Coordinates of C-alpha atoms and ligand atoms in Angstrom, one line a residue:
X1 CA 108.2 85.0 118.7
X2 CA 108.1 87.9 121.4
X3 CA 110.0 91.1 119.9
X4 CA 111.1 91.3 116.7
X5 CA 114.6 93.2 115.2
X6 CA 113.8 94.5 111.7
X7 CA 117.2 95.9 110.5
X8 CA 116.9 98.0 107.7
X9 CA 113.1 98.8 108.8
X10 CA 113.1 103.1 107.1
X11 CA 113.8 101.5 103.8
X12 CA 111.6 100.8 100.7
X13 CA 111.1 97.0 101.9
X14 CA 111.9 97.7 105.2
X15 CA 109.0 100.4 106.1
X16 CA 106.4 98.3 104.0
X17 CA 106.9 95.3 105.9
X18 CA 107.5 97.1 109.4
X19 CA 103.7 98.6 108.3
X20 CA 102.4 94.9 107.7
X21 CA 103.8 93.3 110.7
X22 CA 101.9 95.4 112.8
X23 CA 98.6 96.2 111.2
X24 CA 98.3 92.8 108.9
X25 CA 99.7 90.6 110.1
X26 CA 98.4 89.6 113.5
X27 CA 102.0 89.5 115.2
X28 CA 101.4 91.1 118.9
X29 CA 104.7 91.7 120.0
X30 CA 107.3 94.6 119.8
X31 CA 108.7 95.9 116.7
X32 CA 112.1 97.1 116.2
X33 CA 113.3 99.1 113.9
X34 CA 117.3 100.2 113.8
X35 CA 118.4 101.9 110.6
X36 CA 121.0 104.1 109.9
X37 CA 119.1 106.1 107.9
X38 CA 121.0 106.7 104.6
X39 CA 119.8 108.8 101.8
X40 CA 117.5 105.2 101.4
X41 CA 116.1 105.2 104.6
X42 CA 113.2 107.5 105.4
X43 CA 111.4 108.2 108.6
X44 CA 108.5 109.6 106.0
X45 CA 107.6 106.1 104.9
X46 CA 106.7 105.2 108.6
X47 CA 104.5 108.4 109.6
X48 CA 101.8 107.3 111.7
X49 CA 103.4 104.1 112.6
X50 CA 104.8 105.7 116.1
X51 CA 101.7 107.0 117.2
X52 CA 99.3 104.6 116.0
X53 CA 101.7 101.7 117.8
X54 CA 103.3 103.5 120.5
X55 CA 103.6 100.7 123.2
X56 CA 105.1 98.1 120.3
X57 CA 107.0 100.0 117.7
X58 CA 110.3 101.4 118.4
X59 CA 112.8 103.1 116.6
X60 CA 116.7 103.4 117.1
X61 CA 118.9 105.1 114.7
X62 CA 122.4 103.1 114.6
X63 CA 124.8 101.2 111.9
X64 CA 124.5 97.9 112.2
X65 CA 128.4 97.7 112.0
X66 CA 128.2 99.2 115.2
X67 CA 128.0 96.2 117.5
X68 CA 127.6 97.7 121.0
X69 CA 124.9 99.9 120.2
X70 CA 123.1 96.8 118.3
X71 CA 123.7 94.7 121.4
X72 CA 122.2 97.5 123.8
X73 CA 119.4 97.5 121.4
X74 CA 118.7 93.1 121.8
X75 CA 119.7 93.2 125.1
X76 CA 116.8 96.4 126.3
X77 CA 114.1 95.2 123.9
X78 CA 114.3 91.6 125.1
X79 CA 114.9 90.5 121.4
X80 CA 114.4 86.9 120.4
X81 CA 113.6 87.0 116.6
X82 CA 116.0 89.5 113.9
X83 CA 114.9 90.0 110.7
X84 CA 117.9 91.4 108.2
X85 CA 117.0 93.9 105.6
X86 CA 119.5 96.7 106.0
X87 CA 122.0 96.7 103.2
X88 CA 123.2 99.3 100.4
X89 CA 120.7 98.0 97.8
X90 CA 121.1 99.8 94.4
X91 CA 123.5 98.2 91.8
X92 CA 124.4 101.6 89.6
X93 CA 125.7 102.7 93.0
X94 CA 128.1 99.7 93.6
X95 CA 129.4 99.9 90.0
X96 CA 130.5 103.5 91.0
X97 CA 131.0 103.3 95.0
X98 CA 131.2 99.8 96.2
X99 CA 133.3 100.6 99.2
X100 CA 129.9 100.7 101.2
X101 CA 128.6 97.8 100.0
X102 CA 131.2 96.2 101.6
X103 CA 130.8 97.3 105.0
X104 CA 127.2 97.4 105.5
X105 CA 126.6 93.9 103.5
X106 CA 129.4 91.9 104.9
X107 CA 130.7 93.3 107.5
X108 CA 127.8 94.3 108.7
X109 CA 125.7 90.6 108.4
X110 CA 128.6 89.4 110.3
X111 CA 128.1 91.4 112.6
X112 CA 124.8 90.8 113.8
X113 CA 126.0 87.2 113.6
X114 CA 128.2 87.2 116.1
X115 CA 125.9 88.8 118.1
X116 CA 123.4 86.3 117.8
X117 CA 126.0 83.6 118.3
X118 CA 127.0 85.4 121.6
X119 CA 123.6 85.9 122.3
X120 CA 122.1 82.1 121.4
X121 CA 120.5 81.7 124.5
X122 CA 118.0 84.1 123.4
X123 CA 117.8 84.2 119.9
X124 CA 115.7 81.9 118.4
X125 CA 115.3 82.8 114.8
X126 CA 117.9 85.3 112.6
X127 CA 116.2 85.5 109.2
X128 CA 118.6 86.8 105.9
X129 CA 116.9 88.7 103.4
X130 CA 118.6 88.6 100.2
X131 CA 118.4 88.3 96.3
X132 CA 118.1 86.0 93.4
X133 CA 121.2 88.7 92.1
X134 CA 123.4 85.9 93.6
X135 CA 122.6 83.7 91.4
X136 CA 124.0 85.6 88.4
X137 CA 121.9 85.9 84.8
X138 CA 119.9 83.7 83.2
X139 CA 119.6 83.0 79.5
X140 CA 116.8 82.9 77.4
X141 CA 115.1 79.7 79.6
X142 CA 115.0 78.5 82.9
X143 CA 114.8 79.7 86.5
X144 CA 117.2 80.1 89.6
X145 CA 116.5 77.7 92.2
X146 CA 117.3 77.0 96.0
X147 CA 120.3 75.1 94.6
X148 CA 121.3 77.1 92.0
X149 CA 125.0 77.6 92.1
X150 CA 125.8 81.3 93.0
X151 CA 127.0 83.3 90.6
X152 CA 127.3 87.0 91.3
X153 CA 128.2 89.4 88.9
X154 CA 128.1 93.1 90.5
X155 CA 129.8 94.0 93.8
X156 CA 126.1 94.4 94.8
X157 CA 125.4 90.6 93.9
X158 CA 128.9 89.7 95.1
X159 CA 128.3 91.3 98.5
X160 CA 124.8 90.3 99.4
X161 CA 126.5 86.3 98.2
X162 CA 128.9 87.0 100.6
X163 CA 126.7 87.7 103.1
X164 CA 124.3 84.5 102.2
X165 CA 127.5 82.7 103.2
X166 CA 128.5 83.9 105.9
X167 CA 124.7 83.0 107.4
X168 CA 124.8 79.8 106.4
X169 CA 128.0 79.1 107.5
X170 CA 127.0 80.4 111.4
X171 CA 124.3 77.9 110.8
X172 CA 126.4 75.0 109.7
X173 CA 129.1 75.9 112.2
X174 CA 127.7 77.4 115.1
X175 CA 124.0 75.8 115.4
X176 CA 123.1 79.9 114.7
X177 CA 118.6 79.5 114.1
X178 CA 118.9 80.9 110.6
X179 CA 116.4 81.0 107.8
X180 CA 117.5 82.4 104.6
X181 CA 115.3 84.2 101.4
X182 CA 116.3 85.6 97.9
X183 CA 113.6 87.1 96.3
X184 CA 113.5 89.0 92.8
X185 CA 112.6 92.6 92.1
X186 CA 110.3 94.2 94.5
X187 CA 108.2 98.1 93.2
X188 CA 105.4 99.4 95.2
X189 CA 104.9 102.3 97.6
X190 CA 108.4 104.2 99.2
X191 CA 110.6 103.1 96.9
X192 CA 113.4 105.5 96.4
X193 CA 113.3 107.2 92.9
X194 CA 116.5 105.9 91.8
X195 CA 115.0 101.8 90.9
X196 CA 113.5 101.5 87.5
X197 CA 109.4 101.8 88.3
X198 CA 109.9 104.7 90.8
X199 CA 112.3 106.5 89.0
X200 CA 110.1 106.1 85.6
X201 CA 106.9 107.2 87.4
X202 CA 108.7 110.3 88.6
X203 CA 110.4 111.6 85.5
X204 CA 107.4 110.5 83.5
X205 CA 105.5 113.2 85.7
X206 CA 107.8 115.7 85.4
X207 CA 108.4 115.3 81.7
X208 CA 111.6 114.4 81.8
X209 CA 113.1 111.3 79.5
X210 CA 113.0 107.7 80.2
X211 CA 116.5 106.3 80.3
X212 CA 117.1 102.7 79.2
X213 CA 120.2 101.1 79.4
X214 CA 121.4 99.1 76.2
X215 CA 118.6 97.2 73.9
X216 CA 115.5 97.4 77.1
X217 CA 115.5 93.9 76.6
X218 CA 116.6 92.5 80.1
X219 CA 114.6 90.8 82.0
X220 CA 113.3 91.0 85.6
X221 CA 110.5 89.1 87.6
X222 CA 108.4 91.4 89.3
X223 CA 106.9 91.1 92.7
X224 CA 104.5 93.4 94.5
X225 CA 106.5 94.0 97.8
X226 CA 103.2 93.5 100.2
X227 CA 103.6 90.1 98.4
X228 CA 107.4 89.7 99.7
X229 CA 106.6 91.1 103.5
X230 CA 103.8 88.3 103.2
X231 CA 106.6 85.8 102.3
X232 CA 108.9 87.3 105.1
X233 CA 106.0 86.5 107.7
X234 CA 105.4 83.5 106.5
X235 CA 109.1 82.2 106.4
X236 CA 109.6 84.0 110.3
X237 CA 106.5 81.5 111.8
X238 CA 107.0 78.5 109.8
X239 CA 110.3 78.2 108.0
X240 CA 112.4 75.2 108.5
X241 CA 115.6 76.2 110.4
X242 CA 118.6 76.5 108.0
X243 CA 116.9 76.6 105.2
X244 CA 116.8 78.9 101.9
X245 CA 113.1 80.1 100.0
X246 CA 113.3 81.4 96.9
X247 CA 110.8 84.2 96.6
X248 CA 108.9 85.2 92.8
X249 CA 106.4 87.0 91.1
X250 CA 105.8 85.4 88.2
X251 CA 105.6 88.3 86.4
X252 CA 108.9 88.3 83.9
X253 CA 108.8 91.5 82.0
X254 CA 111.2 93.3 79.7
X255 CA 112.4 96.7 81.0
X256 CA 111.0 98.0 77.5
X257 CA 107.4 96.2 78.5
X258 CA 107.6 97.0 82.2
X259 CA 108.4 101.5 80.8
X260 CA 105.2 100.7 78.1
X261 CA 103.3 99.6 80.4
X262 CA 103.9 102.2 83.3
X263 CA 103.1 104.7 79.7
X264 CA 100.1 103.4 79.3
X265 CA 98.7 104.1 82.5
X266 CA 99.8 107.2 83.2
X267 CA 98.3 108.0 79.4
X268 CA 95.4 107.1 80.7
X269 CA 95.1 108.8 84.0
X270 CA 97.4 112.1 83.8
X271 CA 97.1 112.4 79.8
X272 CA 100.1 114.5 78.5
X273 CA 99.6 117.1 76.6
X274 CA 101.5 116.8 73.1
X275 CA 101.6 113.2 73.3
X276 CA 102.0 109.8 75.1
X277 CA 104.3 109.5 77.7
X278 CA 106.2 107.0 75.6
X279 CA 107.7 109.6 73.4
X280 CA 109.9 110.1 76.6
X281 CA 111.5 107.1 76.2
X282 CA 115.6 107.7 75.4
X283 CA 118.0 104.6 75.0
X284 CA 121.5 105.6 77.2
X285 CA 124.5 103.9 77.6
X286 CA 124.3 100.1 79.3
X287 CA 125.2 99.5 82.6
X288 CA 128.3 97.6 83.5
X289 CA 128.2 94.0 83.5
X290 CA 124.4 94.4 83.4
X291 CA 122.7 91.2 84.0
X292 CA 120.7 89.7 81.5
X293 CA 117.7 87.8 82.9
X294 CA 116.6 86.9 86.0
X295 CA 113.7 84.2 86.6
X296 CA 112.5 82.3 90.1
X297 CA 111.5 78.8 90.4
X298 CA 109.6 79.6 93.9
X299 CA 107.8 76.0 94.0
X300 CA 109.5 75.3 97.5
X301 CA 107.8 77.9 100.0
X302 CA 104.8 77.4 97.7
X303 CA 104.5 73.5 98.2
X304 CA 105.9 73.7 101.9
X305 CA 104.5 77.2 103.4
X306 CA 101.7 77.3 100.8
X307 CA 103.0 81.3 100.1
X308 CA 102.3 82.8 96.6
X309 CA 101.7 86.3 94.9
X310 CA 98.2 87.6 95.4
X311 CA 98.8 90.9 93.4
X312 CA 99.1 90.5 89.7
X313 CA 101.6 92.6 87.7
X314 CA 99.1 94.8 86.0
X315 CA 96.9 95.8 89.1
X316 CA 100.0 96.4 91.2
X317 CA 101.5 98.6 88.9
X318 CA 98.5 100.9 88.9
X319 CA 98.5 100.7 92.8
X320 CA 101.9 102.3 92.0
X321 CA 101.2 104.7 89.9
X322 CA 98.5 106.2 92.2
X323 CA 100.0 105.8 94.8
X324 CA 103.5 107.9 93.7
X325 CA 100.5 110.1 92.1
X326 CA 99.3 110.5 95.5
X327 CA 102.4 111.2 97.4
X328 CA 103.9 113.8 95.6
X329 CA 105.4 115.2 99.1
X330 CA 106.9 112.2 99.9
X331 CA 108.9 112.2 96.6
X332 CA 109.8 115.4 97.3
X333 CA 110.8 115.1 100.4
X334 CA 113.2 112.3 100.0
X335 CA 115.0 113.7 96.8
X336 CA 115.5 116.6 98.8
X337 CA 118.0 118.2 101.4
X338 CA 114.5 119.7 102.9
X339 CA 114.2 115.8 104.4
X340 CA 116.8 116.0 106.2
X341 CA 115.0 119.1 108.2
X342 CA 111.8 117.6 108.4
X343 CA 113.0 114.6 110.1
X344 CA 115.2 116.5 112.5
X345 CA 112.3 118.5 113.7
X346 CA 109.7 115.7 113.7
X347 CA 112.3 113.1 115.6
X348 CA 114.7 115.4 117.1
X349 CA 117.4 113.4 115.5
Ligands
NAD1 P1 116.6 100.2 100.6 O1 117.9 100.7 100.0 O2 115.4 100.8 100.2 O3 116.7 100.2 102.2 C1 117.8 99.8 102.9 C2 117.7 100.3 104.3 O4 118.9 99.9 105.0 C3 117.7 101.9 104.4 O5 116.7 102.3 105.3 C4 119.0 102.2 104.9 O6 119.1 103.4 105.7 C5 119.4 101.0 105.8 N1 120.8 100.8 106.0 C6 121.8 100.9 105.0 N2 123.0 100.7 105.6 C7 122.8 100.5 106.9 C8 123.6 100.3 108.1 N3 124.9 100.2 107.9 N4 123.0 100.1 109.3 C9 121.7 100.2 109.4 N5 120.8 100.5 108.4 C10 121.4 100.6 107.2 O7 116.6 98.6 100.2 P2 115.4 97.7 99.9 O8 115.1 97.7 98.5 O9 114.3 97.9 100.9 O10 116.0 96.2 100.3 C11 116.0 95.7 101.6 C12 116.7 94.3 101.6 O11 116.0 93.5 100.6 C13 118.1 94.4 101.1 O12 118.8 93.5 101.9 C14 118.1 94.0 99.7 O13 119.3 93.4 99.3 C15 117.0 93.0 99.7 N6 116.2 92.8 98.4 C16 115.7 93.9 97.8 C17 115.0 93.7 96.6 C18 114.4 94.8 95.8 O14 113.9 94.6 94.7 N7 114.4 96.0 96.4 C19 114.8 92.4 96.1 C20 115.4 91.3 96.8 C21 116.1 91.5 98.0
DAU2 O1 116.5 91.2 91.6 C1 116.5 91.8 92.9 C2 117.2 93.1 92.9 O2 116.4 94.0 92.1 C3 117.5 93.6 94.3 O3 118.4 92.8 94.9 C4 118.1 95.0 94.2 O4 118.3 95.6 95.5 C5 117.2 95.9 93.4 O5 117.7 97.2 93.2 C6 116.9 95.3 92.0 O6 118.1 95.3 91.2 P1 118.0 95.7 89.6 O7 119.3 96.1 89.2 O8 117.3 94.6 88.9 O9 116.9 96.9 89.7 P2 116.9 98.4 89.0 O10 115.6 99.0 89.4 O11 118.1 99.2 89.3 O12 116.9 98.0 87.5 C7 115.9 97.1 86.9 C8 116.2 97.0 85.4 O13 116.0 98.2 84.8 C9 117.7 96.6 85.2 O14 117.7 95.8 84.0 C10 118.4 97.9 84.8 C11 117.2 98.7 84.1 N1 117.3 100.2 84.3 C12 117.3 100.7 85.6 C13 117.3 102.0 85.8 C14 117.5 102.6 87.2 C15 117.1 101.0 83.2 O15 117.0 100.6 82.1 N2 117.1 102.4 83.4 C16 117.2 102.9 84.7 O16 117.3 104.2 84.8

């Protein structure tokens, strides 16, 4: 592996594992990053990482529907490895706006996969990263597995299925070097304040309510996302060419456990005055089609790439909490039209 693509690289996955790649992980060639920069996609998240790697982290802003400014970009860095994270990510947002889904998922996956298949000579991995969305919602028992017949039930889930597809089928077709991962909820540091953890930490501080949709009883596993970029390294050196990892936490919560929890801790270390930050909880209105419970068999990269979570749920979720304790600015910044201005004068873009 020489230089390394990471689409999607300013987002909440994206910057954590462009961060890991080059100061964990031990990989010594370029990284880099194109994103579009939507309101996910934050420059902020990657401060430092420009000047601290200057001679092997690059940035481009482009679309990755846009296929003659992605192929300027493989053909200039020498690329040989892509790693695929860009996407529209957020479910509420597809329920209301799906049209983007659409063309960044789909249209845009197969567009980076005809460019790999035009450019096949050179590249020698393309890695997918997707979801266990696509396999749809589990009942009270089981777990989705590699074979697990998809299933997607939001345009979200339906797009990022799509795309799963469409990769395997370059594969199956075309001899395309794919590797493939769905991996189940991710919460840690720079994730937008719109997913459930973030978006609980931040009105929690601000003393604003707690919404949960329906009874708070769905069901999510839980993974620290320094625990997924490990996965994601792991999978890029020694994955077996077309195939799929499933990627867990082991750490099934509730959304009602997962808010009391989060409670608890900030009880603990920013006490509120008047009482416990669980009084801010407010049952609202269910989201469409909301899936019920999601669970992840993830024996396979664990037998065959020995991977597995490090972090537990309880100890990441404090690492959370301080950390969106910590970086106050940074929340600012991104729920703000002020971010916009910062990054214009820090990247003259
Ligand atoms: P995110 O929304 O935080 O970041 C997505 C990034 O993609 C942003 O930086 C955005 O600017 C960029 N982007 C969007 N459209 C683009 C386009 N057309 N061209 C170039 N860049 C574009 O998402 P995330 O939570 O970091 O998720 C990253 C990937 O991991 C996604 O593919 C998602 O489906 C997958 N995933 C996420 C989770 C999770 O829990 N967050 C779990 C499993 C899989
Ligand atoms: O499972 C992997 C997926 O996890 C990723 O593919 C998606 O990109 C990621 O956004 C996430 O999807 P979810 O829909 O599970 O995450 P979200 O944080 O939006 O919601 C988690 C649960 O919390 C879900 O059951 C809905 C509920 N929820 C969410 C929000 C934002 C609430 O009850 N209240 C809220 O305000």
């Amino acid at each position: 592996m020489k230089n390394l693509l990471v689409t999607g690289g300013a987002g909440f996955i994206g910057a954590n594992f462009v961060r890991y790649l080059l100061e964990e992980s031990g990989f010594a060639g370029k990284v880099v990053n194109v994103d579009k920069l939507t309101y996910a996609g934050n420059l902020g998240s990657l401060e430092g990482v420009d000047k601290n790697f200057p001679d092997r982290y690059v940035f481009v802003k482009a679309d990755i529907t846009d296929e003659a400014a992605i192929e300027k970009i493989l053909l200039d860095h020498e690329i040989d490895t892509i790693c695929h994270l860009a996407a529209e990510s957020h479910v509420d947002r597809s329920i209301e706006a799906p049209d983007d889904f659409i063309q960044t998922n789909v249209v845009g996956t197969f567009r980076l996969l005809e460019l790999a298949r035009r450019h096949k000579d050179k590249i020698k991995r393309f890695h997918h990263v997707s979801t266990d969305e696509v396999f749809g919602s589990l009942g009270e028992e089981g777990h989705f597995r590699e074979d697990t017949p998809y299933h997607p039930n939001s345009p979200y889930s339906a797009s990022k299925a799509a795309s799963d597809h469409l990769v395997r089928a370059y594969h199956h077709t075309y001899g395309l070097p794919v590797t493939l991962s769905n991996c189940s909820n991710n919460y840690g540091p720079y994730q937008f304040p719109e997913k459930l953890i973030p978006l609980m930490i931040v009105n929690a501080l601000e003393g604003k309510s707690l919404p949960i949709y329906g009874d708070g009883k769905n069901v999510r596993d839980w993974l620290y996302v320094r625990d997924h970029c490990r996965a994601l390294w792991t999978i890029l050196k020694q994955g077996r060419l077309g195939e799929t990892y499933n990627i867990g936490g082991r750490s099934e919560r509730s959304n009602l456990q997962v808010i009391d929890s989060l409670c608890a801790i900030l009880d603990r270390i920013v006490p509120r005055k008047g009482g416990g930050h669980a009084e801010l909880k407010t049952f609202v209105t269910d989201r469409l089609g909301h899936d019920r419970r999601y669970a992840i068999d993830f024996m396979k990269i664990q037998c065959e790439l020995e991977w597995g979570p490090e972090e537990s749920f309880e100890t990441g979720l404090e690492k959370t909490v301080k950390w969106y304790l910590d970086h106050s600015e940074w929340v600012r910044q991104v729920q703000s039209g002020d971010y916009r201005d910062w990054m214009r004068r820090q990247y003259q873009l």
